[in-house]
Coordinates of C-alpha atoms and ligand atoms in Angstrom, one line a residue:
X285 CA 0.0 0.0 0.0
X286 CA 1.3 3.7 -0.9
X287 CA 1.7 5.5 2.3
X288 CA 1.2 9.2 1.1
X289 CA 2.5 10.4 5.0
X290 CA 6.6 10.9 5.4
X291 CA 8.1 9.9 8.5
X292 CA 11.3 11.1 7.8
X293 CA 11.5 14.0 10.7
X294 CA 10.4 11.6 13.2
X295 CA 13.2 9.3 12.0
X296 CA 15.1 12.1 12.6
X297 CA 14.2 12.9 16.1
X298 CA 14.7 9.3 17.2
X299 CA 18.3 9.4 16.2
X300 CA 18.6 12.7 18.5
X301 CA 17.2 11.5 21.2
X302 CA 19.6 8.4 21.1
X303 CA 22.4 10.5 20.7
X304 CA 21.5 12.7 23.7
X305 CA 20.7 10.0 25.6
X306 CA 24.5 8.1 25.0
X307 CA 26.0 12.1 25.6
X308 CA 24.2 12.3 29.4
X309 CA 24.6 8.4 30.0
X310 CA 26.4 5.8 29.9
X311 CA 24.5 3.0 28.0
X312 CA 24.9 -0.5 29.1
X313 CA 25.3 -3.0 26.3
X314 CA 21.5 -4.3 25.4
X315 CA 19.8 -1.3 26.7
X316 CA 16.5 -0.5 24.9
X317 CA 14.2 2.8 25.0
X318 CA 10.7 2.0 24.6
X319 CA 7.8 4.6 24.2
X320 CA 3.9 3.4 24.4
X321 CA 1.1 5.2 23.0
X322 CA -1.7 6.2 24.7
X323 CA -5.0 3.9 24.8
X324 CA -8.6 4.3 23.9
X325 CA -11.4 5.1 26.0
X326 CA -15.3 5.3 25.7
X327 CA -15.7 8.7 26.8
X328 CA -13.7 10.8 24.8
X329 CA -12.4 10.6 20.9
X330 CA -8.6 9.2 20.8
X331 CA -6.0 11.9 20.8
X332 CA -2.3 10.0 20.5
X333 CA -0.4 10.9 23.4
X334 CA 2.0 13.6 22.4
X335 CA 5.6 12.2 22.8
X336 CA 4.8 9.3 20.9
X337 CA 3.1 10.8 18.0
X338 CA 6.3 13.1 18.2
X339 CA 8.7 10.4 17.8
X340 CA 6.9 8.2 15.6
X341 CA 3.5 9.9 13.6
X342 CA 1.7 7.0 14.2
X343 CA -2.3 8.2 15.5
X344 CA -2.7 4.6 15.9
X345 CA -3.9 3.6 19.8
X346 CA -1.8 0.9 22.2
X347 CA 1.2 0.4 19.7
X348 CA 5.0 0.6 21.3
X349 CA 8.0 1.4 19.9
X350 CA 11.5 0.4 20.8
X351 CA 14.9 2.0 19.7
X352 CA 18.1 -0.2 20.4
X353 CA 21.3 1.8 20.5
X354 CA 22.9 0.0 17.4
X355 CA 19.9 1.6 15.2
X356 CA 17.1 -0.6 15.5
X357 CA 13.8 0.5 15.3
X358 CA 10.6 -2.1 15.9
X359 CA 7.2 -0.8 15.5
X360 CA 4.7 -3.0 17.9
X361 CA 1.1 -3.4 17.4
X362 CA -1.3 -5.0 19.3
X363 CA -2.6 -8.5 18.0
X364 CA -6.1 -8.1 16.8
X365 CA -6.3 -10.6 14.3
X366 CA -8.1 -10.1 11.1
X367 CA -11.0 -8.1 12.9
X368 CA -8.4 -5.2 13.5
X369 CA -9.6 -3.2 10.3
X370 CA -13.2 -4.0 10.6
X371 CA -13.1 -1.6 13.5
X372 CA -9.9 0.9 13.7
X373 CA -9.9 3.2 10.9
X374 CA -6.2 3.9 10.1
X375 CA -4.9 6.6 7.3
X376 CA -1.7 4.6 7.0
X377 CA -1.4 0.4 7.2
X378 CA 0.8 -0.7 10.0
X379 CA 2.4 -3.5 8.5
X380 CA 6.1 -4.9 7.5
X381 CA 5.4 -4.1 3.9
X382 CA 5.2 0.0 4.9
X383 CA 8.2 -0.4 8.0
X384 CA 11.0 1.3 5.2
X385 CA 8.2 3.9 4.9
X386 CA 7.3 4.6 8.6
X387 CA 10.9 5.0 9.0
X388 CA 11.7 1.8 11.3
X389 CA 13.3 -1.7 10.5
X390 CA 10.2 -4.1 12.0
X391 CA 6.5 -3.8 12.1
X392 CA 5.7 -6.5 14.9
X393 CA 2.7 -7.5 17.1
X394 CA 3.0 -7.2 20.8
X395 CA 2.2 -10.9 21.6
X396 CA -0.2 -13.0 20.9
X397 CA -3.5 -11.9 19.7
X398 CA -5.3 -10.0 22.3
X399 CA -9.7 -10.8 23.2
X400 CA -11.2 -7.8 21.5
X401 CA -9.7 -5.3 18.8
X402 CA -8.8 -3.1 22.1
X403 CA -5.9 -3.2 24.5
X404 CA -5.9 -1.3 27.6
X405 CA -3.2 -0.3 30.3
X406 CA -4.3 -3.6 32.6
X407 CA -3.3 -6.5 29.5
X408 CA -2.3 -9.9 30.3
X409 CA 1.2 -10.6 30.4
X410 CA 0.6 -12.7 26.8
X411 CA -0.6 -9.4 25.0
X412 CA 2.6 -8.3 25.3
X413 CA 4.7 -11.2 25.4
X414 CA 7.1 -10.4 22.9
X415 CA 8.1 -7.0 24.6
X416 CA 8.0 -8.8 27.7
X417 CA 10.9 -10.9 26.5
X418 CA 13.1 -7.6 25.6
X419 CA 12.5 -7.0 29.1
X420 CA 13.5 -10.0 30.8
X421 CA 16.5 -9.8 28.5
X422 CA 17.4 -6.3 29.9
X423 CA 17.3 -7.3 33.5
X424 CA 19.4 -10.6 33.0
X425 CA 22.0 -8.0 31.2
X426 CA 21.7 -5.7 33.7
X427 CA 21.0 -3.0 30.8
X428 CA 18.8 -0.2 31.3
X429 CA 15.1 0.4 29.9
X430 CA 15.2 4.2 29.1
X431 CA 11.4 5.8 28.7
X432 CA 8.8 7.9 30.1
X433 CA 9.1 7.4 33.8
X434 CA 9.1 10.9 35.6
X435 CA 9.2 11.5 39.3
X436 CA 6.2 13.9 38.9
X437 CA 3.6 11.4 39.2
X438 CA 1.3 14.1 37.2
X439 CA 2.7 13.3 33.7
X440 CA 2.7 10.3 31.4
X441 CA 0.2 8.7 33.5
X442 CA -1.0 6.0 31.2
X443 CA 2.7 5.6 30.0
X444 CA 3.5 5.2 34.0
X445 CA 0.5 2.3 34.5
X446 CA 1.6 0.7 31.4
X447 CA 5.4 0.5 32.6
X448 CA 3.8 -1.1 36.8
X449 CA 2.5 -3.3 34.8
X450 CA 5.2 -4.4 33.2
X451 CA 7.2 -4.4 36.2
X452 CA 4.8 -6.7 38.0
X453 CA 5.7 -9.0 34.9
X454 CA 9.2 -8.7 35.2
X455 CA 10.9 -9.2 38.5
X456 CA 13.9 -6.7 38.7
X457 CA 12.7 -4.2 35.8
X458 CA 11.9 -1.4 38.2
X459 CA 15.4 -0.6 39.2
X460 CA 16.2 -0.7 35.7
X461 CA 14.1 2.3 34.4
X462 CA 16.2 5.2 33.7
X463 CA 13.8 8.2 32.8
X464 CA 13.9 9.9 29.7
X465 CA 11.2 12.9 30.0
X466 CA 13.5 15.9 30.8
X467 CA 15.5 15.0 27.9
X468 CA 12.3 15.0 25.4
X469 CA 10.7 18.0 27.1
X470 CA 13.7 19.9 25.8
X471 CA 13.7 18.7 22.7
X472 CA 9.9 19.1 22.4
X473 CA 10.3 22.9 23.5
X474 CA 12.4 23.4 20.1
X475 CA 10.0 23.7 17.1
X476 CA 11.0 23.4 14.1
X477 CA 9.4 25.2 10.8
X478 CA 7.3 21.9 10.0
X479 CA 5.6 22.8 13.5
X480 CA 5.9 26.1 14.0
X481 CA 3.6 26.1 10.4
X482 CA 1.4 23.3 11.7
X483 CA 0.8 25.8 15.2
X484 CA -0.2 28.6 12.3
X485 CA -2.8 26.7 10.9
X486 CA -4.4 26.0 14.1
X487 CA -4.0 29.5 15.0
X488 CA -5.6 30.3 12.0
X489 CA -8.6 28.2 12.5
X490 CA -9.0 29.7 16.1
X491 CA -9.2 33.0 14.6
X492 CA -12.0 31.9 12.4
X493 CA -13.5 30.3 15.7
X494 CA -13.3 33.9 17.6
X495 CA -14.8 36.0 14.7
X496 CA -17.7 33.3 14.8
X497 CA -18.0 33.7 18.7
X498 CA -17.7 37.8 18.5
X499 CA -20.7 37.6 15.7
X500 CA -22.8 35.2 17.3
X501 CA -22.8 37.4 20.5
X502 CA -25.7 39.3 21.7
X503 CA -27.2 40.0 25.3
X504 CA -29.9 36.6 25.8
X505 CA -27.6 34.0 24.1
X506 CA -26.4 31.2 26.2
X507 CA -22.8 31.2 26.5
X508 CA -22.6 27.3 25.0
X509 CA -24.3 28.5 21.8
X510 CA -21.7 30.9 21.7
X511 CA -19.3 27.8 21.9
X512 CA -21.3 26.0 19.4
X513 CA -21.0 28.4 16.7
X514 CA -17.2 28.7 17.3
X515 CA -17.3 24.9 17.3
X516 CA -18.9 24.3 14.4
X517 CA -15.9 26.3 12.6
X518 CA -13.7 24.3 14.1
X519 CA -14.9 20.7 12.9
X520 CA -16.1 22.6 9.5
X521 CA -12.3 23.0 9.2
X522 CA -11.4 19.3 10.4
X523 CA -10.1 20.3 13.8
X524 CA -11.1 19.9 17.2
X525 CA -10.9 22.1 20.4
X526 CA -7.0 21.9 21.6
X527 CA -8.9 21.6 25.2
X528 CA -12.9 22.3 26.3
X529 CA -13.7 25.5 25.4
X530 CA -14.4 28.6 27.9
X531 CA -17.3 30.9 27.1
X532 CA -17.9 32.8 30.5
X533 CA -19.3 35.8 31.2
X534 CA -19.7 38.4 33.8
X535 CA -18.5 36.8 37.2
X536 CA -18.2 33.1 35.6
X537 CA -15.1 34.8 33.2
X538 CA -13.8 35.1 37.2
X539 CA -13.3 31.4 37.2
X540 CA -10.6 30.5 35.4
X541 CA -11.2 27.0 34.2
X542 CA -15.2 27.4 33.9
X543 CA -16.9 24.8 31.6
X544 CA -20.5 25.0 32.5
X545 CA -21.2 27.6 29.6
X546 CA -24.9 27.5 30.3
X547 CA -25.4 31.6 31.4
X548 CA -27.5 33.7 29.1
X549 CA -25.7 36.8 28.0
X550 CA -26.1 40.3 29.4
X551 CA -26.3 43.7 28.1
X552 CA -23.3 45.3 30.1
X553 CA -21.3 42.4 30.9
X554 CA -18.1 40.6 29.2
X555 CA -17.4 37.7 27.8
X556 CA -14.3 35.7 27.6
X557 CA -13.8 33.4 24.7
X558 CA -10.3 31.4 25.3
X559 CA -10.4 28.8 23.3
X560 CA -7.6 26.1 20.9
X561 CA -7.8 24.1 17.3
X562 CA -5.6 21.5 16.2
X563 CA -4.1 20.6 13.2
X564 CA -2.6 18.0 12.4
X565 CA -1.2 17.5 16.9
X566 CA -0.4 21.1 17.2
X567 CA -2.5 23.4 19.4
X568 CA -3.5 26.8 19.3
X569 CA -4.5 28.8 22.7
X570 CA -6.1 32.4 21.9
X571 CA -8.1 34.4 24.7
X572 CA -10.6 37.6 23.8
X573 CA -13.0 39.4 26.0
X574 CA -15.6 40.8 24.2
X575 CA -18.4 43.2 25.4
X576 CA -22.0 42.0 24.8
X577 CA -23.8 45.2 24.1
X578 CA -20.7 45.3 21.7
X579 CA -19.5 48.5 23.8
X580 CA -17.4 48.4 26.9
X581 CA -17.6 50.5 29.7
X582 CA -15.5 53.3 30.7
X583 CA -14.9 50.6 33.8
X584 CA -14.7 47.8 31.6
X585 CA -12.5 49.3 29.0
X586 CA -10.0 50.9 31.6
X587 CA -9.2 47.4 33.4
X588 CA -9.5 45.9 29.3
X589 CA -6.5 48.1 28.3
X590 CA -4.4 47.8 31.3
X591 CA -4.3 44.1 30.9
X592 CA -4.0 44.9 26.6
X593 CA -0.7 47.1 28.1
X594 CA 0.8 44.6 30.4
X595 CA 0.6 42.2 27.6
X596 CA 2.3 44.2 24.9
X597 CA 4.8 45.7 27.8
X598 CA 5.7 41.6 29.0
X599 CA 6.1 41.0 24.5
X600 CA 8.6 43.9 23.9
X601 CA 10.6 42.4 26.7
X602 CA 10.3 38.4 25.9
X603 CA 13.9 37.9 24.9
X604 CA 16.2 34.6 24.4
X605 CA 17.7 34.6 28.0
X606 CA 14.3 35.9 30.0
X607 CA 12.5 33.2 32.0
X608 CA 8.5 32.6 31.8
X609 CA 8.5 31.8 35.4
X610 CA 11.2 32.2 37.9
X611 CA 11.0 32.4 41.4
X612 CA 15.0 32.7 41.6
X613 CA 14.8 35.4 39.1
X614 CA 12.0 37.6 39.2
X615 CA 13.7 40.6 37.6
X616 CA 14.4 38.6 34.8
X617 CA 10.9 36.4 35.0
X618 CA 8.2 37.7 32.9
X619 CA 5.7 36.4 35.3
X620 CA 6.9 38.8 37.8
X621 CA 7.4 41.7 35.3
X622 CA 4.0 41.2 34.6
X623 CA 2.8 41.3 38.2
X624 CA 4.9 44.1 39.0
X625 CA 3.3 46.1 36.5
X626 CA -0.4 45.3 37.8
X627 CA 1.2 46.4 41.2
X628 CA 2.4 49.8 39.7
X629 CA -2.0 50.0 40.2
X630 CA -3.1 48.3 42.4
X631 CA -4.3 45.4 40.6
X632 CA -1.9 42.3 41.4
X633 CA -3.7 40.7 43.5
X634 CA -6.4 40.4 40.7
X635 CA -4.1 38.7 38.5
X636 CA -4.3 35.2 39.7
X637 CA -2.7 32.5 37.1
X638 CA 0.7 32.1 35.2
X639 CA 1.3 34.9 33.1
X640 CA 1.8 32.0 30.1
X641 CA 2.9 28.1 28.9
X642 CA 5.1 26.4 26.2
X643 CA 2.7 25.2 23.5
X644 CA 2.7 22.5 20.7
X645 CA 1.5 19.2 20.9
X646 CA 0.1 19.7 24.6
X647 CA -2.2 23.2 24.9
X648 CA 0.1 23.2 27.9
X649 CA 3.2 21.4 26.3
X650 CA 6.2 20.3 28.0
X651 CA 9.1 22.2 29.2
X652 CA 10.5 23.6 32.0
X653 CA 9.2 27.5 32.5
X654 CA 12.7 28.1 34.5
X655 CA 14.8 27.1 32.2
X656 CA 15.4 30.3 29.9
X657 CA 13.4 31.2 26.9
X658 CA 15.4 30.6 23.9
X659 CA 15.0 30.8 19.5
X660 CA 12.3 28.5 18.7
X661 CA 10.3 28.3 21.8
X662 CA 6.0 28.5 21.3
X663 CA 4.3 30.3 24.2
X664 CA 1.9 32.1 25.2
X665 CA 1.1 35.8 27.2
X666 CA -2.0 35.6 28.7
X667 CA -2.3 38.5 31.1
X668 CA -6.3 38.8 32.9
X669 CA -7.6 40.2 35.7
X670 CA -10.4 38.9 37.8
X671 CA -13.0 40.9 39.9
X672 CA -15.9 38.8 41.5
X673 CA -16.8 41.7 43.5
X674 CA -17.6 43.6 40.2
X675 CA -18.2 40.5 37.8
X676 CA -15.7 41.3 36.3
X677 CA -13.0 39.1 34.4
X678 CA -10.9 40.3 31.4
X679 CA -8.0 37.9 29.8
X680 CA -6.1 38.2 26.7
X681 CA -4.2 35.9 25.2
X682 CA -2.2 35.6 22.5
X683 CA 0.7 32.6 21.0
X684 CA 4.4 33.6 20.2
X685 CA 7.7 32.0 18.4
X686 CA 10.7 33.3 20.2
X687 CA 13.7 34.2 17.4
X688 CA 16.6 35.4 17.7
X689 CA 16.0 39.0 19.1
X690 CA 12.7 38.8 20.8
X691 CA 9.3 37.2 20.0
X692 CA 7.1 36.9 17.2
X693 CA 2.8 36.9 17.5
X694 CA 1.6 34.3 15.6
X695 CA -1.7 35.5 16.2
X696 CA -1.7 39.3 15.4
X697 CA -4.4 38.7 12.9
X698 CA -6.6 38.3 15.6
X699 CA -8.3 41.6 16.7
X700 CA -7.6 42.8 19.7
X701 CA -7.7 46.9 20.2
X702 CA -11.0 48.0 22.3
X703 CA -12.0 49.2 18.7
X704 CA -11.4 46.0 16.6
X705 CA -13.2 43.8 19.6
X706 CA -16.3 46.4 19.3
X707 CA -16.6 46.7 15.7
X708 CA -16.4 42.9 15.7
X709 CA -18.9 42.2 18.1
X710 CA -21.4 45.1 16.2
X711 CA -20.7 43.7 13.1
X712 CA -23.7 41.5 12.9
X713 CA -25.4 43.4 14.6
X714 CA -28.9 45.2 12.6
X715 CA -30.6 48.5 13.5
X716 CA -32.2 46.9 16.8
X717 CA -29.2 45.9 18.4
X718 CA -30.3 42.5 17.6
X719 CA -27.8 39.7 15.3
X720 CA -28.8 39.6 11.9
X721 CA -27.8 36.4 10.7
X722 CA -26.4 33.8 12.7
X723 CA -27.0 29.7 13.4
X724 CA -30.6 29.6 15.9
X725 CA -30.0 27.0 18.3
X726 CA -33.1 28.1 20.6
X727 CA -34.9 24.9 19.8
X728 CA -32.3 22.6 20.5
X729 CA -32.3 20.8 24.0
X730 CA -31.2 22.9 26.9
X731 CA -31.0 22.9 30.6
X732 CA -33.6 25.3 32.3
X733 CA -32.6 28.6 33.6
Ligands
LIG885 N1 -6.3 28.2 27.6 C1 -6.5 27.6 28.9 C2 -5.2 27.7 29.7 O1 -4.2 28.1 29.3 O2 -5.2 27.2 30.8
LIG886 MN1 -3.4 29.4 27.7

């Protein structure tokens, strides 16, 4: 079968991280890395986990790879038999045929065939019998197992079941894990143009998504058909939200990771929109605060520009060399530039979150915010500030590329000016006030109010 996908760049990045793995170790003879991919579940749509997708391109759930350090690459899949593509749709075949084009030397099964067409984190020890075997092997050579194993029992969760499970297969393996994730965190952090065009196109669709919010409000809309009509852009362009989407307004934009979206708009209060696409693994992030009578208030537009100022102030400076976050370095730490300038009147205690995140294949990618920023880091500056007492919340937020000299918006297309956000919200709106033409989703099923 043709493959139309390349895998060279992934190819690529495997041979990196062997190579920095062999400069910060030494590498016992037989020693193996082994990444897993993430598993299915019922409740939400699959979504590769991000390190693996990185390293290999494959979308494809409960597969395994393992990289030798004499240049063997084996692709592992798990055993389904012939009912595998009766029920997993695949853009690419995963077989020995296609291994030269997927970039590795085997295509494999795990073990022997497994009961249904899924495997989950819990398999028997047969479902994996043949990387069971590498295992044993390692521990008999005292080798080492290098993969996703961090001390922060917060990340690479499923990788982390996955690899107990193992361990409880193979007597020993434990104390031969060495973890890898700091290594791949840095050299996730460093995008190259292939990514830094794929974030673009997400940003791109997330822009389409906020002009369809901005139109679609209008005081007596529910915030979540707000969120459906930037949605509907969003799977209209064959993307999906990067993470669930916040429409909140007047004192629910104070809550910074609000999902209900079921409040009807009001004349007078805001709205924030933040909201992420993705295309093809790369995530956008973008934040506006609109106005729903499509005019702020003098209020409203004061505390708007202050946070528009701190944003633009905390850009000029974000240089190679700053840090996003550091506690040992405030007056280099643009998290603490930021708050200092809220201070400057009166406001830091309003602003209540990181000032911003790496971003890529995670919304909130890997990487370590107190390590400096350097050329080729995506991140984002996401300044707010949140008033309960006067339902009030404002954020904006917008995605960078650092380069050489300072940093780049990737999202300046975006409007953003008290002006631009008025005269986008007004645009649909008719003599009345009232939307002109938009999607009506009054008659579909709602909760009561
Ligand atoms: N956009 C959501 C967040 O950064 O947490
Ligand atoms: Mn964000």
């Amino acid at each position: 079968m043709k493959l139309k996908k390349d895998f060279s760049i992934q190819k690529a990045r495997r041979q990196e991280l062997v190579k920095t793995i062999q400069n910060d170790q030494d590498v016992a003879d037989g020693s193996l890395v082994l990444l897993v991919a993430g598993f299915e579940n019922d409740r939400t749509a699959f979504w590769q986990e991000s390190s693996f997708f990185y390293y290999t391109g494959i979308t494809e759930a409960a597969t395994a790879l393992t990289l030798d350090f004499e240049d063997k690459t084996s692709l592992y899949i798990p055993n389904c038999g012939d009912v595998r593509e009766k029920w997993i749709y695949s853009s690419i075949s995963l077989t020995q045929e296609n291994a030269k084009q997927l970039g590795v030397d085997e295509v494999t099964v795990l073990g022997d065939r497994c009961a249904g067409y899924q495997l989950f984190p819990f398999f028997k020890a047969e479902s994996y019998g043949h990387i069971i075997a590498w295992l044993k092997k390692i521990v008999a050579d005292d080798a080492q197992l290098f993969t996703l194993y961090p001390a922060n029992e917060h990340e690479y969760v499923e990788q982390r079941l996955v690899m107990n499970h193992l361990c409880d297969f193979v007597p020993g393996l434990k104390e031969r894990i060495v973890d890898i994730s700091s290594i791949v965190a840095e050299m996730r952090r460093q995008k190259d143009m292939d990514e830094i065009a794929k974030i673009s196109k997400a940003i791109e669709i997330t822009e389409l998504a906020h002009e369809a919010a901005a139109q679609s409000i209008k005081k007596g809309m529910l915030e979540c058909e707000v969120q459906a009509s930037l949605e509907y852009m969003m799977v209209g362009a064959e993307s999906r939200a990067s993470f669930p989407s916040i429409v909140a307004t007047g004192k629910n934009a104070t809550v910074l990771h609000y999902t209900a979206n079921n409040a009807e708009l009001k004349d007078g209060d805001l709205v924030v929109v933040d909201i992420g696409s993705v295309f093809e693994g790369y995530c956008s992030d973008l934040t506006r605060t609109y106005p729903v009578s499509g005019k702020f208030t003098a209020r409203q537009k004061e505390l708007y520009n202050l946070v528009l100022d701190v944003q633009s102030y905390i850009a000029d400076l974000a240089k190679p060399g700053m840090y996003l976050r550091s506690n040992e370095h405030p007056e280099e730490s643009l998290h603490h530039l930021a708050l200092q300038y809220f201070k400057k009147y009166g406001y830091e205690k309003y602003f209540i979150h990181g000032l911003g995140h790496f971003l890529g294949l995670d919304v909130h990618d890997v990487g370590d915010v107190s390590i400096p920023l350097k050329e080729n880091d995506v991140f984002t500056i996401e300044p707010g500030l949140y008033i309960p007492e006067e339902g009030i919340g404002i954020r904006i937020e917008d995605d960078y590329w650092m380069a050489k000299k300072g940093c780049i918006s990737l999202s300046e297309n975006l409007p953003k000016s008290v002006e631009e956000i008025e005269a986008l919200v007004q645009q649909q709106f008719d003599d009345t006030g009232d939307i002109d033409d938009t999607v009506d989703f009054s008659d579909i099923g709602k909760t009561e109010h």
